[in-house]
Short mmCIF file of C-alpha atoms in Angstrom, two decimals:
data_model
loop_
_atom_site.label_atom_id
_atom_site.label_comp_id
_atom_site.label_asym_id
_atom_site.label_seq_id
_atom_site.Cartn_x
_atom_site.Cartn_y
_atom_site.Cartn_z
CA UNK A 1 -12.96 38.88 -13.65
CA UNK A 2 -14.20 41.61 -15.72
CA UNK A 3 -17.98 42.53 -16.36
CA UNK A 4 -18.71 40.09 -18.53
CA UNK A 5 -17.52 37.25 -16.92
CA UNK A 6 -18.73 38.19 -13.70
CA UNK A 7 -22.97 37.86 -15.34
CA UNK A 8 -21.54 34.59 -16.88
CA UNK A 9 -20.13 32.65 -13.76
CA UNK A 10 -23.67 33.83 -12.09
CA UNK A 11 -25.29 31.57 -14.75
CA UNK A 12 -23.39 28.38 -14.67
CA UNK A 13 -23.34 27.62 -11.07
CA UNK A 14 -22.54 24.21 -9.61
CA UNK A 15 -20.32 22.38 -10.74
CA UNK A 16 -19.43 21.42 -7.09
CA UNK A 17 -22.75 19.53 -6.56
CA UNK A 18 -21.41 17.93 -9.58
CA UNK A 19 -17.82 17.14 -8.32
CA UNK A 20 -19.45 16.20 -4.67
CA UNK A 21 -22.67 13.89 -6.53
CA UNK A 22 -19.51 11.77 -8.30
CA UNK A 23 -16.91 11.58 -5.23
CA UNK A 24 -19.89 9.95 -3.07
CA UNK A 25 -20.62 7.49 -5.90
CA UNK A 26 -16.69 6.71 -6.15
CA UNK A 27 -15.99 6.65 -2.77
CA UNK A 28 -18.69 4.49 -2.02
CA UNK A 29 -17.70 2.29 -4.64
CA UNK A 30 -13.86 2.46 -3.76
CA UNK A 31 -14.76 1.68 -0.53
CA UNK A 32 -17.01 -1.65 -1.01
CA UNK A 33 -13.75 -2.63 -3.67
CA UNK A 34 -11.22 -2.69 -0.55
CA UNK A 35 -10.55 -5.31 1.83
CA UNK A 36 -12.10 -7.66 -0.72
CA UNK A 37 -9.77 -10.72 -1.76
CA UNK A 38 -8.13 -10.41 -4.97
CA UNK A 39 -9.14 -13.40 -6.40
CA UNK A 40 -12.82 -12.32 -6.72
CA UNK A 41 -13.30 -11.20 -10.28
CA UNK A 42 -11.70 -14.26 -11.47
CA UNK A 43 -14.36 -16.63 -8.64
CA UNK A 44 -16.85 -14.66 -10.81
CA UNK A 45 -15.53 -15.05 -14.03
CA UNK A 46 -15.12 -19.08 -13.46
CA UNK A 47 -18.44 -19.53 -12.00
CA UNK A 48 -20.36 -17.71 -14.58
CA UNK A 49 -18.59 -19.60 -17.28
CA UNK A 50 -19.92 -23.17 -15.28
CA UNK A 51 -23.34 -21.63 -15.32
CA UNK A 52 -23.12 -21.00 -18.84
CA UNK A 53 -22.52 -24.75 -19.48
CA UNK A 54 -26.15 -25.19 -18.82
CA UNK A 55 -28.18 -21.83 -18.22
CA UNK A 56 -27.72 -19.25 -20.88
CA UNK A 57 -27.03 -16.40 -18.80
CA UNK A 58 -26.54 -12.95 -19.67
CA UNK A 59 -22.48 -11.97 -18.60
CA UNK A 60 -23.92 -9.46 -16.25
CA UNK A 61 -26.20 -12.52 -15.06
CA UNK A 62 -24.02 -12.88 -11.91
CA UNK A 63 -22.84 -11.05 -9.10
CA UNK A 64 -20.81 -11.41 -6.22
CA UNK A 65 -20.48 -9.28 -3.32
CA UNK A 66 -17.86 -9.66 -0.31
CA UNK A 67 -18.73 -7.97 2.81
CA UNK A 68 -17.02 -8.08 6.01
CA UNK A 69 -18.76 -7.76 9.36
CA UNK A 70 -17.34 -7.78 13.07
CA UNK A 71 -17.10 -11.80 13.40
CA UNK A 72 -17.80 -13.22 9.92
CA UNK A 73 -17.37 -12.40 6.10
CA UNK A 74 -19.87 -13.07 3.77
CA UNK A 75 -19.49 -14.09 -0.26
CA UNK A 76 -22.95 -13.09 -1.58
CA UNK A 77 -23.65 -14.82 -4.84
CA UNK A 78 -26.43 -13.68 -7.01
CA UNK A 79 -27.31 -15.31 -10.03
CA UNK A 80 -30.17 -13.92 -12.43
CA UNK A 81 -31.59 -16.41 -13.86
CA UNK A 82 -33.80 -16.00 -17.81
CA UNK A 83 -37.19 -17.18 -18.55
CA UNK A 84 -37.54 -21.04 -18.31
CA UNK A 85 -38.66 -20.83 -22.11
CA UNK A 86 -34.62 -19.87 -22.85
CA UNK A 87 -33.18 -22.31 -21.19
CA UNK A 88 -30.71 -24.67 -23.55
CA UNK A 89 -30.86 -27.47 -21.76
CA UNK B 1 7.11 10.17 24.78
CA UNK B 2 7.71 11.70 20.56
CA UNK B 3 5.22 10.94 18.54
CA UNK B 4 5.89 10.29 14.95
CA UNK B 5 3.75 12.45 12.38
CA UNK B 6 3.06 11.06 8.99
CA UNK B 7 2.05 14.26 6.55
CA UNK B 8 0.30 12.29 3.20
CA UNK B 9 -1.95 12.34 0.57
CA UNK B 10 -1.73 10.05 -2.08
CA UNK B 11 -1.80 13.07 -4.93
CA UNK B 12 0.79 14.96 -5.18
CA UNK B 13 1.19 18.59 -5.63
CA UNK B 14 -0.88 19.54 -2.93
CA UNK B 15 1.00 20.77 -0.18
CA UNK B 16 2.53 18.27 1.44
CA UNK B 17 6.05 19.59 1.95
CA UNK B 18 4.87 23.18 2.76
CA UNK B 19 2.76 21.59 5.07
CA UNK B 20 5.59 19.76 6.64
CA UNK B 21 7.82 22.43 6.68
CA UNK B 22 5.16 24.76 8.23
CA UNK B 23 3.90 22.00 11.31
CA UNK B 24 7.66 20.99 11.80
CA UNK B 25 8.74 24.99 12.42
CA UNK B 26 5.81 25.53 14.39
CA UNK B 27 5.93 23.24 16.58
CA UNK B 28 9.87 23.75 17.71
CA UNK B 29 8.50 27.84 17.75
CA UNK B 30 6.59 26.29 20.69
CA UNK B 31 9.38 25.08 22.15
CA UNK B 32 8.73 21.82 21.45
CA UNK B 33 11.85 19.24 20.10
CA UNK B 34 11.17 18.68 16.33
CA UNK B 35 13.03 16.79 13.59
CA UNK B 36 11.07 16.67 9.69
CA UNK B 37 12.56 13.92 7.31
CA UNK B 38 12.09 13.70 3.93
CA UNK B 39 11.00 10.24 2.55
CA UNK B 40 10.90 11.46 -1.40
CA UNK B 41 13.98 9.99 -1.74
CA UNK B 42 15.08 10.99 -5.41
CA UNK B 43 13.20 14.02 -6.02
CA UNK B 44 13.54 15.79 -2.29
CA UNK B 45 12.33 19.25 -2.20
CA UNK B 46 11.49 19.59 1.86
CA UNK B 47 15.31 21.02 2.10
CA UNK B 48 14.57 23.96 -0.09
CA UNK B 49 11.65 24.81 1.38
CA UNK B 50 13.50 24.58 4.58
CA UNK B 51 16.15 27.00 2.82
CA UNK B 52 18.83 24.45 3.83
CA UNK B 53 19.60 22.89 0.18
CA UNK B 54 23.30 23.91 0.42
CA UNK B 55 23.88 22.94 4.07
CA UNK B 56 22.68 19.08 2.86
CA UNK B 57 25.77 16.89 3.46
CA UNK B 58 24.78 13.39 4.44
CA UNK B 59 21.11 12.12 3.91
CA UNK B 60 18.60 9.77 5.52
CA UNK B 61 19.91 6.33 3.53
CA UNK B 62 23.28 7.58 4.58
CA UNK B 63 21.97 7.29 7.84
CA UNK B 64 19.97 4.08 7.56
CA UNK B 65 23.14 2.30 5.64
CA UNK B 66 24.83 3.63 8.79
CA UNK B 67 27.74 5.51 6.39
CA UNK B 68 27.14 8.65 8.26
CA UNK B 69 25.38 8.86 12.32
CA UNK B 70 22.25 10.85 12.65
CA UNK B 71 24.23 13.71 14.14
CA UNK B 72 25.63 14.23 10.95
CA UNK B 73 23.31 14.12 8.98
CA UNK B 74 20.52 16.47 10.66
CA UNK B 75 20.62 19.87 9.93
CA UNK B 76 19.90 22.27 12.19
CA UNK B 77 17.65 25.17 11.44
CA UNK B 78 19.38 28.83 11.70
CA UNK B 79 15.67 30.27 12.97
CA UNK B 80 14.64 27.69 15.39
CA UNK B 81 16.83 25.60 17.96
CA UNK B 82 14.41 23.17 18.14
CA UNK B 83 14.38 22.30 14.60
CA UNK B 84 15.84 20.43 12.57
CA UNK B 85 16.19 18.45 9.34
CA UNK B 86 16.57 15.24 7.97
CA UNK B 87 17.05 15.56 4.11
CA UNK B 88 16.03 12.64 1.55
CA UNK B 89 18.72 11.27 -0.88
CA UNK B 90 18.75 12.51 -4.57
CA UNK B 91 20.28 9.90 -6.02
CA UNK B 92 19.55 6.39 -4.56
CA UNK B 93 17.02 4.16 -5.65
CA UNK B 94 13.66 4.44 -3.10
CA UNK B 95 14.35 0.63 -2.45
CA UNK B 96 17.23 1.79 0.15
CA UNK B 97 14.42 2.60 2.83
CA UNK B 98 14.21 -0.46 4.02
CA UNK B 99 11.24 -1.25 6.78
CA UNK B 100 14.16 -2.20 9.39
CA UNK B 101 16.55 0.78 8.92
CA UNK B 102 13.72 3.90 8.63
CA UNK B 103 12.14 1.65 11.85
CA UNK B 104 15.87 2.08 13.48
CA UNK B 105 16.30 5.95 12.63
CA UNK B 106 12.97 6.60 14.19
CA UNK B 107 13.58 5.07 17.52
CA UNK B 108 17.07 6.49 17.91
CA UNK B 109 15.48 10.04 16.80
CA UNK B 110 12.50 9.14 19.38
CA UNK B 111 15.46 8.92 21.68
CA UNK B 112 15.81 13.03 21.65
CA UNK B 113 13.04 14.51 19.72
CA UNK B 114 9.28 15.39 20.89
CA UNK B 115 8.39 15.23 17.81
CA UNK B 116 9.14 13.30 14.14
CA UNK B 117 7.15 14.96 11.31
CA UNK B 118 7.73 12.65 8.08
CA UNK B 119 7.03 14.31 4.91
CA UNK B 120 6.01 11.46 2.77
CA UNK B 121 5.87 11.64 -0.71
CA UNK B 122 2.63 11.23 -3.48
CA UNK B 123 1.38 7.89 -4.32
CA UNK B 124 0.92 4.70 -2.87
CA UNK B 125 4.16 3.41 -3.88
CA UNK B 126 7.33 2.26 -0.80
CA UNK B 127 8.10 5.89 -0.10
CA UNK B 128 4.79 6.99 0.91
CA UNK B 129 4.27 3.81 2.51
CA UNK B 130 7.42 3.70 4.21
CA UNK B 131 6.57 7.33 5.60
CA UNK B 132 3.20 5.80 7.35
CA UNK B 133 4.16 2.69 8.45
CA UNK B 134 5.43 3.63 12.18
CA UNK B 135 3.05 6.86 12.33
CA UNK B 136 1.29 7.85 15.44
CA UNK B 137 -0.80 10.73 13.86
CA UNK B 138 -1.51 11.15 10.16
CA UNK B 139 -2.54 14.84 8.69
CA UNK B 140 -3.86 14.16 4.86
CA UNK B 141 -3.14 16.63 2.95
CA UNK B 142 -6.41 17.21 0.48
CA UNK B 143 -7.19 20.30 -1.94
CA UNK B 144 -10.83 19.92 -2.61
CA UNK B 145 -11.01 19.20 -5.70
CA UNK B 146 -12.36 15.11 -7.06
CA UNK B 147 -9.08 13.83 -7.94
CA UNK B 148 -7.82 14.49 -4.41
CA UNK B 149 -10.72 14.10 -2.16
CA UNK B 150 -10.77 10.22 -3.88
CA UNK B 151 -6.73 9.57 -3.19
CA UNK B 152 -7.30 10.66 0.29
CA UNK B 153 -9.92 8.61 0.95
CA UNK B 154 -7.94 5.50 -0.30
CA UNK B 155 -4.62 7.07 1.60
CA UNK B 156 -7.15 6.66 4.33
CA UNK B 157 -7.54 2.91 3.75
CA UNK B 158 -3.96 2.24 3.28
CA UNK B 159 -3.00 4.19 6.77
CA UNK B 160 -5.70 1.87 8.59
CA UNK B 161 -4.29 -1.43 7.04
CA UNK B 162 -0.66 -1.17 6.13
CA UNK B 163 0.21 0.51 9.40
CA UNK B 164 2.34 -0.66 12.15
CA UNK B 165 -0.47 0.15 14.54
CA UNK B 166 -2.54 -1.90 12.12
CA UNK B 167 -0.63 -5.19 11.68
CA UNK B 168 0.24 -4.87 15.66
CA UNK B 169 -3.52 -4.50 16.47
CA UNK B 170 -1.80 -1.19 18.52
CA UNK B 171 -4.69 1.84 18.77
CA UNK B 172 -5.50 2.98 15.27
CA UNK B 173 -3.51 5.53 13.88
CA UNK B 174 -5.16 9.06 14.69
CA UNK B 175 -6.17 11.01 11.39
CA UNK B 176 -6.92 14.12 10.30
CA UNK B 177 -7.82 16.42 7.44
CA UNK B 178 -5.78 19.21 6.48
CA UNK B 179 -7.67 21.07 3.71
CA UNK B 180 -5.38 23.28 1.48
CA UNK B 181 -5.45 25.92 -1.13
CA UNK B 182 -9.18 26.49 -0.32
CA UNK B 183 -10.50 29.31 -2.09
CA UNK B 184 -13.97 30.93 -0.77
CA UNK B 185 -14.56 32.94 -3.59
CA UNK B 186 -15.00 29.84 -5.45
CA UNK B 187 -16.58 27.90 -2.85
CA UNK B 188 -19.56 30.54 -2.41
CA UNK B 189 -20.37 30.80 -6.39
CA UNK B 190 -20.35 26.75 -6.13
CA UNK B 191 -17.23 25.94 -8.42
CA UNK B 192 -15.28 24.64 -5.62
CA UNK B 193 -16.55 22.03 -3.37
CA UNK B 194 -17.04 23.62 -0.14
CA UNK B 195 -15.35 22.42 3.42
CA UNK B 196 -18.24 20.57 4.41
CA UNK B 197 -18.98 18.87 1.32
CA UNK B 198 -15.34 17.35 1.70
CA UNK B 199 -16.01 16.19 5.13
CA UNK B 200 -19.11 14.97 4.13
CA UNK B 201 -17.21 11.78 2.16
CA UNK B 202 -14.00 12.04 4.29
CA UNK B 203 -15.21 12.18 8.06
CA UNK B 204 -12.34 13.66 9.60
CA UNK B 205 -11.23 15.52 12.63
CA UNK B 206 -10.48 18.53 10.81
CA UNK B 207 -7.10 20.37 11.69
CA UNK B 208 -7.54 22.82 9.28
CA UNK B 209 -8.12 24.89 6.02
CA UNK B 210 -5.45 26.68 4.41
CA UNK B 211 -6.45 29.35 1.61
CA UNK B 212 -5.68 29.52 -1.33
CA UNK B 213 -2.77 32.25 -0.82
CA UNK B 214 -0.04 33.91 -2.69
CA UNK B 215 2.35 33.49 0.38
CA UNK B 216 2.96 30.20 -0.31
CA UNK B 217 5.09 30.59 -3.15
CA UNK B 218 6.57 33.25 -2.02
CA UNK B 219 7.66 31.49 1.03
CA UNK B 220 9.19 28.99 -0.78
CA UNK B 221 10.95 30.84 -3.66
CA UNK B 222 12.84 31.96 -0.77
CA UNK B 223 13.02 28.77 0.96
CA UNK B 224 11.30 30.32 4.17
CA UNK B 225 8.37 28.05 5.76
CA UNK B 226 5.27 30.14 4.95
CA UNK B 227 4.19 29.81 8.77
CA UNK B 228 7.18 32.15 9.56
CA UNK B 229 4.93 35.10 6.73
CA UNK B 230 2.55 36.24 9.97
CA UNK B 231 0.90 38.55 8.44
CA UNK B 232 -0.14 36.45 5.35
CA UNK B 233 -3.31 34.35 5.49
CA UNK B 234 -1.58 30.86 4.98
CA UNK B 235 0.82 31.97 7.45
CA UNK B 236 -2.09 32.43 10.75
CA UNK B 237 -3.66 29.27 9.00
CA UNK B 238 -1.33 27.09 9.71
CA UNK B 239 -0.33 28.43 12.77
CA UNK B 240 -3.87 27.58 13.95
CA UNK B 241 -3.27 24.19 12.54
CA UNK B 242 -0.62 23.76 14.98
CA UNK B 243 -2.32 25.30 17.73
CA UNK B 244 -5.35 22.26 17.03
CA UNK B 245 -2.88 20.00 16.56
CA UNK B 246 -1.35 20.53 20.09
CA UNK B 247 -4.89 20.36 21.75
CA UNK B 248 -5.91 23.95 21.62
CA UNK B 249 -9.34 24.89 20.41
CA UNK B 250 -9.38 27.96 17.33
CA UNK B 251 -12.25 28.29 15.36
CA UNK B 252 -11.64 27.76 11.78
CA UNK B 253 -11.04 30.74 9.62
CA UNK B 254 -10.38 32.17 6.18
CA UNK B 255 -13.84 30.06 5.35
CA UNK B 256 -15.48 33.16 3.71
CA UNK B 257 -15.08 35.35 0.85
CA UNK B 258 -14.22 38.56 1.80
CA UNK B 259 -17.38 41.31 1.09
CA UNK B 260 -16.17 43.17 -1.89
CA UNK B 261 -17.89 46.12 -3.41
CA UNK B 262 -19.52 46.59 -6.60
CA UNK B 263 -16.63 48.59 -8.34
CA UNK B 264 -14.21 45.78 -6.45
CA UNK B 265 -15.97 43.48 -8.41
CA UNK B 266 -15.82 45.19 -11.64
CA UNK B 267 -12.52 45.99 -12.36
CA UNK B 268 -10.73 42.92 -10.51
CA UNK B 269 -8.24 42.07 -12.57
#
């Protein structure tokens, strides 16, 4: 590291808050991803395409969420629904 | 009682085998029966960082497809007595370590040895899964860097599902976090994420943090386990590792930059 490079690196510090702010939002998210069945994007891909027989939803209208607790597991299902005034039907 | 020792990471290319090599020597150095295998069956490597390539005769499928007895295959190390080595295949397909025969080597070893360090290779794929599946005590292997910190955490998922301890409902594998080629230079002008920002997302008993050190590559261009280097900083590293591993309490070192002067500083090359 010669002179140069030595006022440089004191400029652009922290790119490890950087590498650490992204590995907590991927864990996080790799974490919440395992242990859930495999057949869920496909449950959400079938029951948004029912609800879009007769609500025109957005695709990012519905969400499902698996969580697993001690005793139980719980399929969360959360459907946005638009303005009455769009509705088709 | 052995235990068996799965040494993993899910990336590859950091450290693994040298870790292996270096837990495996010193723990026999303590006196303590040791046998490392090498699960990367097609591309094995732990023999010539043992320094044993040309003694390699017969090979762990050998022994699983029972063409050659353990005896024959293991290698013993010319340093230690209490070492020695169980080299992968280089030719067979990884499909020859079956769940039944690697389960059947590791009781007969369990038979003689205190201790069965399996060096298991990168990914998720049989091998590595292969390696962890009759573990005791897991060390991941993670340089901190993203790419690594995030396979170790889902190495960490694997080890807690696919396990034998798992499926058996047997006590949970114990884990811990071996840290390699740390570098504190980098860590104090905040390039590098820093020891505790890794254990902040992994949450592991930590066993240890090797630097970032030239001795590891000259250890193994000579095929010499770098814990054998004493007077190198990888080499005390990991022989605190061991000491941790085998109950002792060290305090952590190596986790600062040395103080270098101004002209130091200057004209590093």
């Amino acid at each position: 590291m010669g002179l140069l490079d030595y006022f440089r690196s004191t400029q652009q510090k922290g790119t490890a808050n950087v590498a650490k702010e992204r590995l907590q939002i991927l864990v996080a998210h790799d974490r919440a991803a395992r242990g859930c069945p495999s057949y869920l994007p496909k449950l959400q891909q079938e029951i948004l395409e029912v609800i879009r027989k007769y609500v025109d939803v957005d695709l990012s209208a519905v969400s499902v969420n698996y969580e697993q607790e001690e005793s139980h597991e719980v399929l969360e299902l959360n459907i946005i629904l638009p303005d009455t005034g769009k509705h088709r039907i | 009682m052995s235990r068996i020792i799965v040494i993993t990471s899910g990336k590859g290319g950091v450290g693994k085998t040298t870790t292996s090599a270096a837990l495996a020597m010193g723990l026999a150095q303590r006196g303590k029966r040791t046998v490392v295998i090498d699960f990367d069956v097609g591309l094995r490597n732990l023999d010539l960082i043992m320094g044993c390539e040309r003694r390699v005769v017969y090979d762990f499928i050998n022994v699983i497809n029972q063409e050659a007895n353990l005896n024959q295959a293991l290698i013993r190390d010319k340093r230690c007595d209490h070492l020695y080595v169980l080299p992968a295949s280089q030719t067979r397909d990884k499909g020859a370590l079956s769940k039944e025969g690697v389960g059947r080597v590791l009781e007969e070893l369990s038979q003689t040895y205190d201790f069965i360090v399996c060096d298991s290779p990168a990914g998720i794929e049989h091998g590595a899964t292969m390696a962890m599946y009759y573990a005791d005590d897991a060390i991941v292997v993670t340089n901190p860097e993203v790419s690594s910190v995030r396979d170790s955490d889902r190495m960490l998922g694997i080890l807690s599902s696919k396990s034998r301890r798992a499926e058996t409902n047997a006590e949970p594998i114990r884990e811990f976090l071996l840290l390699t080629r740390y570098d504190p230079h980098r860590v104090e002008s905040g390039e590098m994420l820093s020891v505790d920002d890794v254990q902040e997302i992994l949450a592991l008993n930590l066993l240890g943090i090797i630097p970032e050190s030239k001795a590891v590559l000259t250890a193994s261009n000579a095929g010499i386990p770098v814990i054998l280097d004493r007077d190198s900083d990888a080499g005390q590293a990991y022989g605190d590792m061991v000491a941790r591993y085998l109950g002792e309490e060290v305090p952590h070192r190596f986790l600062h930059a040395e103080k270098k002067g101004l002209l130091s500083r200057l004209f590093r090359g």
